[in-house]
Each structure stands twice: as structure tokens, then as C-alpha cells.
């Protein structure tokens, strides 16, 4: 299967990170094309691939798929044996629910805590709406762990699409130095030790030097 992923800057593009981690979970080989964001020709270059003008985009033999959640579902269908979603029905339903909530919410965190792998300073002060979303996020993670039927350091035991979707939140919590309960701090560390994430982080930080 031919898979070609179009992404934005690894330093800043949280949605691109989700798609890349999802692809890594499949174990399939793919090619990658980075289009720098916020450049005069960014939108023109993206529109050559998709009318959305956004990243990520996955070019496949079935067409170009826009949006990280659609990409995730496509990959789960194409690679059913890779375990992108939890095997257990209740856990799988919770994982899908959690990803959908992440995909369509948490705007205060996104707006006040922009994704930037090189950031290293707390919010001061933390707006009440951001604190409320952080607390909701940690509760959502707890809901995932409560339905997990497999053991392991990720939300559902082994790495799944849920972890791909929450990896950018782990980055925000660490780079904005949010104090976390032990179980959540351990999960953030798990994400940071995920080989696929470490490779992305390294490449993202190297973009600063270019």
C-alpha cells in the first residue's frame, strides 16, 4: 500500500503529530512531505493536495484523506491486525469517545497553550477556563484507564490511537510546566519515551536550527 503523509512543521503542528503517530502504530512504511506553515505560499501549496488547505493529509490508493480523525479511522480499517483501537468493545468505545472529545474540544488549552516543542515556561496566571479544561483532561484520561482491559503504561495498556491523539496534550502539560498527579505525570513521561514521539520531537527541535 502506498501512503504519503503531508504535514506541517514538526515543531508546531500538533495535528500532524497525531497522524504520524497513528501511521507508526500500523507498522507500515510511508513517505512524508513537510510544508512549512505560515509562509506566503503555504496555502497555495496545500491546495494542490486538498481543498481543505490544512494538514495533515494522507494520500492513499483510495484518495487523499484530510483530517487526523479520518486518517486514524482509515488506518484502523486498513490495518485491522495492528491494534490501533483497543480490542475490548467497551475500551474501544471509550477510546473513540475520548479521541472525538479531544478533536472537537479543549479550545481554551489550545488557545492559551499553543503547541511548541521548544516551549519551557508556565502560564502565569493560568486562566480559570484553562484550569477547568486541564482538570477535565485528567478526568478523561482516568476514564480511559478505568475501562482498559490490558496492562501497560499507555491509556489502554499498549499504545493506541488514543495516545496518538493525546500526545500533543502531554506536550502542552510538560512544556507549560503544569503540576500533575503522579499517575498523569507518569503517563506524560510514557509519551515522551515513546520512540515514535522521540523521533518526531528530535526532528522538530532540529527545525529551530535551520
JSON list of C-alpha atoms in Angstrom, two decimals:
[
{"chain": "A", "resi": 1, "resn": "UNK", "atom": "CA", "xyz": [0.00, 0.00, 0.00]},
{"chain": "A", "resi": 2, "resn": "UNK", "atom": "CA", "xyz": [1.30, 3.44, -0.95]},
{"chain": "A", "resi": 3, "resn": "UNK", "atom": "CA", "xyz": [0.96, 6.01, 1.85]},
{"chain": "A", "resi": 4, "resn": "UNK", "atom": "CA", "xyz": [2.18, 9.59, 1.62]},
{"chain": "A", "resi": 5, "resn": "UNK", "atom": "CA", "xyz": [1.73, 11.88, 4.63]},
{"chain": "A", "resi": 6, "resn": "UNK", "atom": "CA", "xyz": [1.71, 15.65, 4.20]},
{"chain": "A", "resi": 7, "resn": "UNK", "atom": "CA", "xyz": [2.45, 17.54, 7.41]},
{"chain": "A", "resi": 8, "resn": "UNK", "atom": "CA", "xyz": [3.28, 20.96, 8.79]},
{"chain": "A", "resi": 9, "resn": "UNK", "atom": "CA", "xyz": [6.27, 21.97, 10.91]},
{"chain": "A", "resi": 10, "resn": "UNK", "atom": "CA", "xyz": [7.05, 19.25, 13.44]},
{"chain": "A", "resi": 11, "resn": "UNK", "atom": "CA", "xyz": [7.88, 21.92, 15.99]},
{"chain": "A", "resi": 12, "resn": "UNK", "atom": "CA", "xyz": [4.38, 23.41, 15.88]},
{"chain": "A", "resi": 13, "resn": "UNK", "atom": "CA", "xyz": [1.88, 21.11, 14.14]},
{"chain": "A", "resi": 14, "resn": "UNK", "atom": "CA", "xyz": [0.07, 19.06, 16.78]},
{"chain": "A", "resi": 15, "resn": "UNK", "atom": "CA", "xyz": [-2.45, 17.65, 14.31]},
{"chain": "A", "resi": 16, "resn": "UNK", "atom": "CA", "xyz": [0.36, 16.43, 12.06]},
{"chain": "A", "resi": 17, "resn": "UNK", "atom": "CA", "xyz": [1.92, 14.68, 15.06]},
{"chain": "A", "resi": 18, "resn": "UNK", "atom": "CA", "xyz": [-1.29, 12.75, 15.66]},
{"chain": "A", "resi": 19, "resn": "UNK", "atom": "CA", "xyz": [-1.35, 11.42, 12.11]},
{"chain": "A", "resi": 20, "resn": "UNK", "atom": "CA", "xyz": [2.32, 10.48, 12.20]},
{"chain": "A", "resi": 21, "resn": "UNK", "atom": "CA", "xyz": [1.91, 8.55, 15.45]},
{"chain": "A", "resi": 22, "resn": "UNK", "atom": "CA", "xyz": [-1.14, 6.80, 14.03]},
{"chain": "A", "resi": 23, "resn": "UNK", "atom": "CA", "xyz": [0.87, 5.74, 10.99]},
{"chain": "A", "resi": 24, "resn": "UNK", "atom": "CA", "xyz": [3.66, 4.47, 13.20]},
{"chain": "A", "resi": 25, "resn": "UNK", "atom": "CA", "xyz": [1.18, 2.26, 15.03]},
{"chain": "A", "resi": 26, "resn": "UNK", "atom": "CA", "xyz": [0.38, 0.46, 11.77]},
{"chain": "A", "resi": 27, "resn": "UNK", "atom": "CA", "xyz": [3.99, -0.55, 11.22]},
{"chain": "A", "resi": 28, "resn": "UNK", "atom": "CA", "xyz": [3.56, 0.32, 7.53]},
{"chain": "A", "resi": 29, "resn": "UNK", "atom": "CA", "xyz": [6.14, 2.20, 5.53]},
{"chain": "A", "resi": 30, "resn": "UNK", "atom": "CA", "xyz": [5.19, 5.63, 4.22]},
{"chain": "A", "resi": 31, "resn": "UNK", "atom": "CA", "xyz": [6.70, 8.73, 2.73]},
{"chain": "A", "resi": 32, "resn": "UNK", "atom": "CA", "xyz": [6.49, 12.16, 4.28]},
{"chain": "A", "resi": 33, "resn": "UNK", "atom": "CA", "xyz": [6.31, 15.69, 2.90]},
{"chain": "A", "resi": 34, "resn": "UNK", "atom": "CA", "xyz": [6.65, 18.75, 5.13]},
{"chain": "A", "resi": 35, "resn": "UNK", "atom": "CA", "xyz": [5.06, 22.02, 4.05]},
{"chain": "A", "resi": 36, "resn": "UNK", "atom": "CA", "xyz": [6.13, 24.90, 6.27]},
{"chain": "A", "resi": 37, "resn": "UNK", "atom": "CA", "xyz": [3.20, 26.72, 7.82]},
{"chain": "A", "resi": 38, "resn": "UNK", "atom": "CA", "xyz": [2.58, 30.47, 7.94]},
{"chain": "A", "resi": 39, "resn": "UNK", "atom": "CA", "xyz": [4.55, 31.12, 4.76]},
{"chain": "A", "resi": 40, "resn": "UNK", "atom": "CA", "xyz": [3.34, 33.24, 1.81]},
{"chain": "A", "resi": 41, "resn": "UNK", "atom": "CA", "xyz": [2.91, 30.12, -0.33]},
{"chain": "A", "resi": 42, "resn": "UNK", "atom": "CA", "xyz": [1.67, 27.72, 2.36]},
{"chain": "A", "resi": 43, "resn": "UNK", "atom": "CA", "xyz": [-1.99, 27.71, 1.40]},
{"chain": "A", "resi": 44, "resn": "UNK", "atom": "CA", "xyz": [-1.23, 27.56, -2.32]},
{"chain": "A", "resi": 45, "resn": "UNK", "atom": "CA", "xyz": [0.99, 24.52, -1.79]},
{"chain": "A", "resi": 46, "resn": "UNK", "atom": "CA", "xyz": [-1.58, 22.77, 0.40]},
{"chain": "A", "resi": 47, "resn": "UNK", "atom": "CA", "xyz": [-4.42, 23.44, -2.01]},
{"chain": "A", "resi": 48, "resn": "UNK", "atom": "CA", "xyz": [-2.53, 21.47, -4.64]},
{"chain": "A", "resi": 49, "resn": "UNK", "atom": "CA", "xyz": [-3.18, 18.41, -2.49]},
{"chain": "A", "resi": 50, "resn": "UNK", "atom": "CA", "xyz": [-6.59, 19.09, -0.90]},
{"chain": "A", "resi": 51, "resn": "UNK", "atom": "CA", "xyz": [-9.33, 21.76, -0.92]},
{"chain": "A", "resi": 52, "resn": "UNK", "atom": "CA", "xyz": [-9.12, 21.96, 2.89]},
{"chain": "A", "resi": 53, "resn": "UNK", "atom": "CA", "xyz": [-5.81, 23.81, 2.74]},
{"chain": "A", "resi": 54, "resn": "UNK", "atom": "CA", "xyz": [-4.86, 22.20, 6.05]},
{"chain": "A", "resi": 55, "resn": "UNK", "atom": "CA", "xyz": [-2.57, 19.50, 7.42]},
{"chain": "A", "resi": 56, "resn": "UNK", "atom": "CA", "xyz": [-2.34, 16.62, 7.93]},
{"chain": "A", "resi": 57, "resn": "UNK", "atom": "CA", "xyz": [-3.24, 14.97, 4.66]},
{"chain": "A", "resi": 58, "resn": "UNK", "atom": "CA", "xyz": [-2.78, 11.31, 3.83]},
{"chain": "A", "resi": 59, "resn": "UNK", "atom": "CA", "xyz": [-2.54, 10.37, 0.16]},
{"chain": "A", "resi": 60, "resn": "UNK", "atom": "CA", "xyz": [-3.57, 6.77, -0.43]},
{"chain": "A", "resi": 61, "resn": "UNK", "atom": "CA", "xyz": [-4.64, 4.48, -3.24]},
{"chain": "A", "resi": 62, "resn": "UNK", "atom": "CA", "xyz": [-8.22, 5.34, -2.18]},
{"chain": "A", "resi": 63, "resn": "UNK", "atom": "CA", "xyz": [-7.72, 9.08, -2.47]},
{"chain": "A", "resi": 64, "resn": "UNK", "atom": "CA", "xyz": [-6.49, 11.92, -0.29]},
{"chain": "A", "resi": 65, "resn": "UNK", "atom": "CA", "xyz": [-7.79, 11.83, 3.28]},
{"chain": "A", "resi": 66, "resn": "UNK", "atom": "CA", "xyz": [-7.97, 15.08, 5.21]},
{"chain": "A", "resi": 67, "resn": "UNK", "atom": "CA", "xyz": [-8.32, 15.48, 8.99]},
{"chain": "A", "resi": 68, "resn": "UNK", "atom": "CA", "xyz": [-6.45, 13.49, 11.62]},
{"chain": "A", "resi": 69, "resn": "UNK", "atom": "CA", "xyz": [-9.52, 11.65, 12.93]},
{"chain": "A", "resi": 70, "resn": "UNK", "atom": "CA", "xyz": [-10.49, 10.47, 9.45]},
{"chain": "A", "resi": 71, "resn": "UNK", "atom": "CA", "xyz": [-6.90, 9.40, 8.85]},
{"chain": "A", "resi": 72, "resn": "UNK", "atom": "CA", "xyz": [-6.93, 7.45, 12.11]},
{"chain": "A", "resi": 73, "resn": "UNK", "atom": "CA", "xyz": [-10.14, 5.62, 11.25]},
{"chain": "A", "resi": 74, "resn": "UNK", "atom": "CA", "xyz": [-8.91, 4.83, 7.74]},
{"chain": "A", "resi": 75, "resn": "UNK", "atom": "CA", "xyz": [-5.70, 3.33, 9.10]},
{"chain": "A", "resi": 76, "resn": "UNK", "atom": "CA", "xyz": [-7.61, 1.29, 11.69]},
{"chain": "A", "resi": 77, "resn": "UNK", "atom": "CA", "xyz": [-9.70, -0.17, 8.86]},
{"chain": "A", "resi": 78, "resn": "UNK", "atom": "CA", "xyz": [-6.77, -0.86, 6.57]},
{"chain": "A", "resi": 79, "resn": "UNK", "atom": "CA", "xyz": [-4.61, -2.43, 9.30]},
{"chain": "A", "resi": 80, "resn": "UNK", "atom": "CA", "xyz": [-7.09, -4.36, 11.47]},
{"chain": "A", "resi": 81, "resn": "UNK", "atom": "CA", "xyz": [-4.40, -6.58, 12.98]},
{"chain": "A", "resi": 82, "resn": "UNK", "atom": "CA", "xyz": [-2.25, -3.66, 14.17]},
{"chain": "A", "resi": 83, "resn": "UNK", "atom": "CA", "xyz": [-4.42, -2.96, 17.20]},
{"chain": "A", "resi": 84, "resn": "UNK", "atom": "CA", "xyz": [-4.87, 0.76, 16.63]},
{"chain": "A", "resi": 85, "resn": "UNK", "atom": "CA", "xyz": [-8.03, 0.66, 18.75]},
{"chain": "A", "resi": 86, "resn": "UNK", "atom": "CA", "xyz": [-8.35, -1.45, 21.93]},
{"chain": "A", "resi": 87, "resn": "UNK", "atom": "CA", "xyz": [-9.68, -4.97, 21.32]},
{"chain": "A", "resi": 88, "resn": "UNK", "atom": "CA", "xyz": [-12.25, -4.86, 24.12]},
{"chain": "A", "resi": 89, "resn": "UNK", "atom": "CA", "xyz": [-15.59, -3.37, 22.99]},
{"chain": "A", "resi": 90, "resn": "UNK", "atom": "CA", "xyz": [-16.09, -1.08, 25.99]},
{"chain": "A", "resi": 91, "resn": "UNK", "atom": "CA", "xyz": [-12.48, 0.09, 25.93]},
{"chain": "A", "resi": 92, "resn": "UNK", "atom": "CA", "xyz": [-12.66, 0.68, 22.18]},
{"chain": "A", "resi": 93, "resn": "UNK", "atom": "CA", "xyz": [-15.83, 2.74, 22.58]},
{"chain": "A", "resi": 94, "resn": "UNK", "atom": "CA", "xyz": [-14.18, 4.82, 25.31]},
{"chain": "A", "resi": 95, "resn": "UNK", "atom": "CA", "xyz": [-11.09, 5.35, 23.18]},
{"chain": "A", "resi": 96, "resn": "UNK", "atom": "CA", "xyz": [-13.18, 6.57, 20.27]},
{"chain": "A", "resi": 97, "resn": "UNK", "atom": "CA", "xyz": [-15.18, 8.84, 22.57]},
{"chain": "A", "resi": 98, "resn": "UNK", "atom": "CA", "xyz": [-12.02, 10.28, 24.09]},
{"chain": "A", "resi": 99, "resn": "UNK", "atom": "CA", "xyz": [-10.49, 11.00, 20.68]},
{"chain": "A", "resi": 100, "resn": "UNK", "atom": "CA", "xyz": [-13.68, 12.66, 19.49]},
{"chain": "A", "resi": 101, "resn": "UNK", "atom": "CA", "xyz": [-13.80, 14.85, 22.59]},
{"chain": "A", "resi": 102, "resn": "UNK", "atom": "CA", "xyz": [-10.19, 15.86, 22.04]},
{"chain": "A", "resi": 103, "resn": "UNK", "atom": "CA", "xyz": [-10.84, 16.50, 18.38]},
{"chain": "A", "resi": 104, "resn": "UNK", "atom": "CA", "xyz": [-13.79, 18.82, 18.95]},
{"chain": "A", "resi": 105, "resn": "UNK", "atom": "CA", "xyz": [-13.00, 20.50, 22.27]},
{"chain": "A", "resi": 106, "resn": "UNK", "atom": "CA", "xyz": [-10.44, 21.89, 24.71]},
{"chain": "A", "resi": 107, "resn": "UNK", "atom": "CA", "xyz": [-10.24, 25.22, 22.91]},
{"chain": "A", "resi": 108, "resn": "UNK", "atom": "CA", "xyz": [-9.06, 27.15, 25.97]},
{"chain": "A", "resi": 109, "resn": "UNK", "atom": "CA", "xyz": [-5.99, 24.93, 26.29]},
{"chain": "A", "resi": 110, "resn": "UNK", "atom": "CA", "xyz": [-5.28, 25.18, 22.59]},
{"chain": "A", "resi": 111, "resn": "UNK", "atom": "CA", "xyz": [-5.66, 28.95, 22.53]},
{"chain": "A", "resi": 112, "resn": "UNK", "atom": "CA", "xyz": [-3.68, 29.71, 25.68]},
{"chain": "A", "resi": 113, "resn": "UNK", "atom": "CA", "xyz": [-1.12, 26.91, 25.43]},
{"chain": "A", "resi": 114, "resn": "UNK", "atom": "CA", "xyz": [0.00, 26.78, 21.78]},
{"chain": "A", "resi": 115, "resn": "UNK", "atom": "CA", "xyz": [1.80, 23.60, 20.77]},
{"chain": "A", "resi": 116, "resn": "UNK", "atom": "CA", "xyz": [5.53, 24.27, 20.65]},
{"chain": "A", "resi": 117, "resn": "UNK", "atom": "CA", "xyz": [8.02, 21.51, 21.40]},
{"chain": "A", "resi": 118, "resn": "UNK", "atom": "CA", "xyz": [10.65, 24.08, 22.42]},
{"chain": "A", "resi": 119, "resn": "UNK", "atom": "CA", "xyz": [8.47, 25.97, 24.91]},
{"chain": "A", "resi": 120, "resn": "UNK", "atom": "CA", "xyz": [9.51, 25.79, 28.57]},
{"chain": "A", "resi": 121, "resn": "UNK", "atom": "CA", "xyz": [7.62, 28.21, 30.81]},
{"chain": "A", "resi": 122, "resn": "UNK", "atom": "CA", "xyz": [4.40, 28.10, 32.83]},
{"chain": "A", "resi": 123, "resn": "UNK", "atom": "CA", "xyz": [1.28, 30.14, 32.17]},
{"chain": "A", "resi": 124, "resn": "UNK", "atom": "CA", "xyz": [1.19, 32.97, 34.66]},
{"chain": "A", "resi": 125, "resn": "UNK", "atom": "CA", "xyz": [-1.53, 33.23, 35.69]},
{"chain": "A", "resi": 126, "resn": "UNK", "atom": "CA", "xyz": [-3.45, 30.21, 34.44]},
{"chain": "A", "resi": 127, "resn": "UNK", "atom": "CA", "xyz": [-6.88, 31.36, 33.21]},
{"chain": "A", "resi": 128, "resn": "UNK", "atom": "CA", "xyz": [-9.78, 29.65, 35.01]},
{"chain": "A", "resi": 129, "resn": "UNK", "atom": "CA", "xyz": [-11.11, 28.21, 31.76]},
{"chain": "A", "resi": 130, "resn": "UNK", "atom": "CA", "xyz": [-7.72, 26.62, 31.06]},
{"chain": "A", "resi": 131, "resn": "UNK", "atom": "CA", "xyz": [-7.53, 25.13, 34.54]},
{"chain": "A", "resi": 132, "resn": "UNK", "atom": "CA", "xyz": [-11.02, 23.71, 34.10]},
{"chain": "A", "resi": 133, "resn": "UNK", "atom": "CA", "xyz": [-10.01, 22.05, 30.85]},
{"chain": "A", "resi": 134, "resn": "UNK", "atom": "CA", "xyz": [-6.83, 20.63, 32.38]},
{"chain": "A", "resi": 135, "resn": "UNK", "atom": "CA", "xyz": [-8.92, 19.06, 35.13]},
{"chain": "A", "resi": 136, "resn": "UNK", "atom": "CA", "xyz": [-11.37, 17.70, 32.58]},
{"chain": "A", "resi": 137, "resn": "UNK", "atom": "CA", "xyz": [-8.48, 16.30, 30.55]},
{"chain": "A", "resi": 138, "resn": "UNK", "atom": "CA", "xyz": [-7.07, 14.44, 33.54]},
{"chain": "A", "resi": 139, "resn": "UNK", "atom": "CA", "xyz": [-10.55, 13.10, 34.31]},
{"chain": "A", "resi": 140, "resn": "UNK", "atom": "CA", "xyz": [-10.85, 11.90, 30.72]},
{"chain": "A", "resi": 141, "resn": "UNK", "atom": "CA", "xyz": [-7.55, 10.09, 30.99]},
{"chain": "A", "resi": 142, "resn": "UNK", "atom": "CA", "xyz": [-8.80, 8.45, 34.19]},
{"chain": "A", "resi": 143, "resn": "UNK", "atom": "CA", "xyz": [-11.96, 7.34, 32.36]},
{"chain": "A", "resi": 144, "resn": "UNK", "atom": "CA", "xyz": [-9.77, 5.70, 29.73]},
{"chain": "A", "resi": 145, "resn": "UNK", "atom": "CA", "xyz": [-7.63, 3.89, 32.29]},
{"chain": "A", "resi": 146, "resn": "UNK", "atom": "CA", "xyz": [-10.77, 2.71, 34.11]},
{"chain": "A", "resi": 147, "resn": "UNK", "atom": "CA", "xyz": [-12.04, 0.87, 31.02]},
{"chain": "A", "resi": 148, "resn": "UNK", "atom": "CA", "xyz": [-8.67, -0.57, 29.97]},
{"chain": "A", "resi": 149, "resn": "UNK", "atom": "CA", "xyz": [-8.51, -4.36, 29.98]},
{"chain": "A", "resi": 150, "resn": "UNK", "atom": "CA", "xyz": [-4.81, -4.64, 29.18]},
{"chain": "A", "resi": 151, "resn": "UNK", "atom": "CA", "xyz": [-1.84, -3.69, 31.34]},
{"chain": "A", "resi": 152, "resn": "UNK", "atom": "CA", "xyz": [0.78, -1.21, 30.25]},
{"chain": "A", "resi": 153, "resn": "UNK", "atom": "CA", "xyz": [1.84, 2.42, 30.66]},
{"chain": "A", "resi": 154, "resn": "UNK", "atom": "CA", "xyz": [-0.41, 3.90, 27.96]},
{"chain": "A", "resi": 155, "resn": "UNK", "atom": "CA", "xyz": [-4.06, 4.86, 28.46]},
{"chain": "A", "resi": 156, "resn": "UNK", "atom": "CA", "xyz": [-5.35, 1.44, 27.41]},
{"chain": "A", "resi": 157, "resn": "UNK", "atom": "CA", "xyz": [-2.26, -0.58, 28.25]},
{"chain": "A", "resi": 158, "resn": "UNK", "atom": "CA", "xyz": [-0.40, -0.65, 24.95]},
{"chain": "A", "resi": 159, "resn": "UNK", "atom": "CA", "xyz": [-0.18, 2.34, 22.62]},
{"chain": "A", "resi": 160, "resn": "UNK", "atom": "CA", "xyz": [-3.36, 3.07, 20.64]},
{"chain": "A", "resi": 161, "resn": "UNK", "atom": "CA", "xyz": [-4.85, 5.89, 18.63]},
{"chain": "A", "resi": 162, "resn": "UNK", "atom": "CA", "xyz": [-5.98, 7.46, 21.90]},
{"chain": "A", "resi": 163, "resn": "UNK", "atom": "CA", "xyz": [-2.34, 8.04, 22.81]},
{"chain": "A", "resi": 164, "resn": "UNK", "atom": "CA", "xyz": [-1.65, 9.47, 19.36]},
{"chain": "A", "resi": 165, "resn": "UNK", "atom": "CA", "xyz": [-4.44, 11.97, 19.92]},
{"chain": "A", "resi": 166, "resn": "UNK", "atom": "CA", "xyz": [-3.38, 12.93, 23.44]},
{"chain": "A", "resi": 167, "resn": "UNK", "atom": "CA", "xyz": [0.35, 13.17, 22.78]},
{"chain": "A", "resi": 168, "resn": "UNK", "atom": "CA", "xyz": [0.08, 16.90, 21.93]},
{"chain": "A", "resi": 169, "resn": "UNK", "atom": "CA", "xyz": [-1.70, 17.45, 25.25]},
{"chain": "A", "resi": 170, "resn": "UNK", "atom": "CA", "xyz": [1.13, 15.67, 27.04]},
{"chain": "A", "resi": 171, "resn": "UNK", "atom": "CA", "xyz": [3.48, 18.12, 25.32]},
{"chain": "A", "resi": 172, "resn": "UNK", "atom": "CA", "xyz": [1.45, 21.11, 26.44]},
{"chain": "A", "resi": 173, "resn": "UNK", "atom": "CA", "xyz": [1.30, 19.89, 30.03]},
{"chain": "A", "resi": 174, "resn": "UNK", "atom": "CA", "xyz": [5.05, 19.41, 30.14]},
{"chain": "A", "resi": 175, "resn": "UNK", "atom": "CA", "xyz": [6.19, 22.46, 28.22]},
{"chain": "A", "resi": 176, "resn": "UNK", "atom": "CA", "xyz": [3.89, 24.74, 30.24]},
{"chain": "A", "resi": 177, "resn": "UNK", "atom": "CA", "xyz": [5.13, 23.05, 33.44]},
{"chain": "A", "resi": 178, "resn": "UNK", "atom": "CA", "xyz": [1.70, 22.03, 34.73]},
{"chain": "A", "resi": 179, "resn": "UNK", "atom": "CA", "xyz": [1.92, 20.22, 38.06]},
{"chain": "A", "resi": 180, "resn": "UNK", "atom": "CA", "xyz": [0.28, 16.82, 37.71]},
{"chain": "A", "resi": 181, "resn": "UNK", "atom": "CA", "xyz": [-0.78, 13.94, 39.92]},
{"chain": "A", "resi": 182, "resn": "UNK", "atom": "CA", "xyz": [1.75, 11.10, 39.89]},
{"chain": "A", "resi": 183, "resn": "UNK", "atom": "CA", "xyz": [-0.28, 8.86, 37.58]},
{"chain": "A", "resi": 184, "resn": "UNK", "atom": "CA", "xyz": [-0.67, 11.61, 34.98]},
{"chain": "A", "resi": 185, "resn": "UNK", "atom": "CA", "xyz": [2.96, 12.71, 35.21]},
{"chain": "A", "resi": 186, "resn": "UNK", "atom": "CA", "xyz": [3.92, 9.09, 34.59]},
{"chain": "A", "resi": 187, "resn": "UNK", "atom": "CA", "xyz": [1.70, 9.00, 31.50]},
{"chain": "A", "resi": 188, "resn": "UNK", "atom": "CA", "xyz": [3.27, 12.17, 30.13]},
{"chain": "A", "resi": 189, "resn": "UNK", "atom": "CA", "xyz": [6.68, 10.57, 30.62]},
{"chain": "A", "resi": 190, "resn": "UNK", "atom": "CA", "xyz": [5.44, 7.46, 28.80]},
{"chain": "A", "resi": 191, "resn": "UNK", "atom": "CA", "xyz": [4.52, 9.61, 25.80]},
{"chain": "A", "resi": 192, "resn": "UNK", "atom": "CA", "xyz": [7.92, 11.32, 25.89]},
{"chain": "A", "resi": 193, "resn": "UNK", "atom": "CA", "xyz": [9.65, 7.93, 25.89]},
{"chain": "A", "resi": 194, "resn": "UNK", "atom": "CA", "xyz": [7.55, 6.59, 23.00]},
{"chain": "A", "resi": 195, "resn": "UNK", "atom": "CA", "xyz": [10.13, 6.00, 20.23]},
{"chain": "A", "resi": 196, "resn": "UNK", "atom": "CA", "xyz": [7.88, 7.44, 17.52]},
{"chain": "A", "resi": 197, "resn": "UNK", "atom": "CA", "xyz": [7.32, 10.58, 19.57]},
{"chain": "A", "resi": 198, "resn": "UNK", "atom": "CA", "xyz": [11.00, 10.91, 20.43]},
{"chain": "A", "resi": 199, "resn": "UNK", "atom": "CA", "xyz": [11.89, 10.81, 16.74]},
{"chain": "A", "resi": 200, "resn": "UNK", "atom": "CA", "xyz": [9.29, 13.49, 15.98]},
{"chain": "A", "resi": 201, "resn": "UNK", "atom": "CA", "xyz": [10.49, 15.66, 18.89]},
{"chain": "A", "resi": 202, "resn": "UNK", "atom": "CA", "xyz": [14.11, 15.42, 17.76]},
{"chain": "A", "resi": 203, "resn": "UNK", "atom": "CA", "xyz": [13.21, 16.43, 14.22]},
{"chain": "A", "resi": 204, "resn": "UNK", "atom": "CA", "xyz": [11.00, 19.26, 15.49]},
{"chain": "A", "resi": 205, "resn": "UNK", "atom": "CA", "xyz": [13.72, 20.75, 17.69]},
{"chain": "A", "resi": 206, "resn": "UNK", "atom": "CA", "xyz": [16.17, 20.50, 14.81]},
{"chain": "A", "resi": 207, "resn": "UNK", "atom": "CA", "xyz": [13.90, 22.77, 12.78]},
{"chain": "A", "resi": 208, "resn": "UNK", "atom": "CA", "xyz": [14.92, 25.65, 15.06]},
{"chain": "A", "resi": 209, "resn": "UNK", "atom": "CA", "xyz": [18.48, 25.42, 13.83]},
{"chain": "A", "resi": 210, "resn": "UNK", "atom": "CA", "xyz": [17.61, 25.60, 10.15]}
]
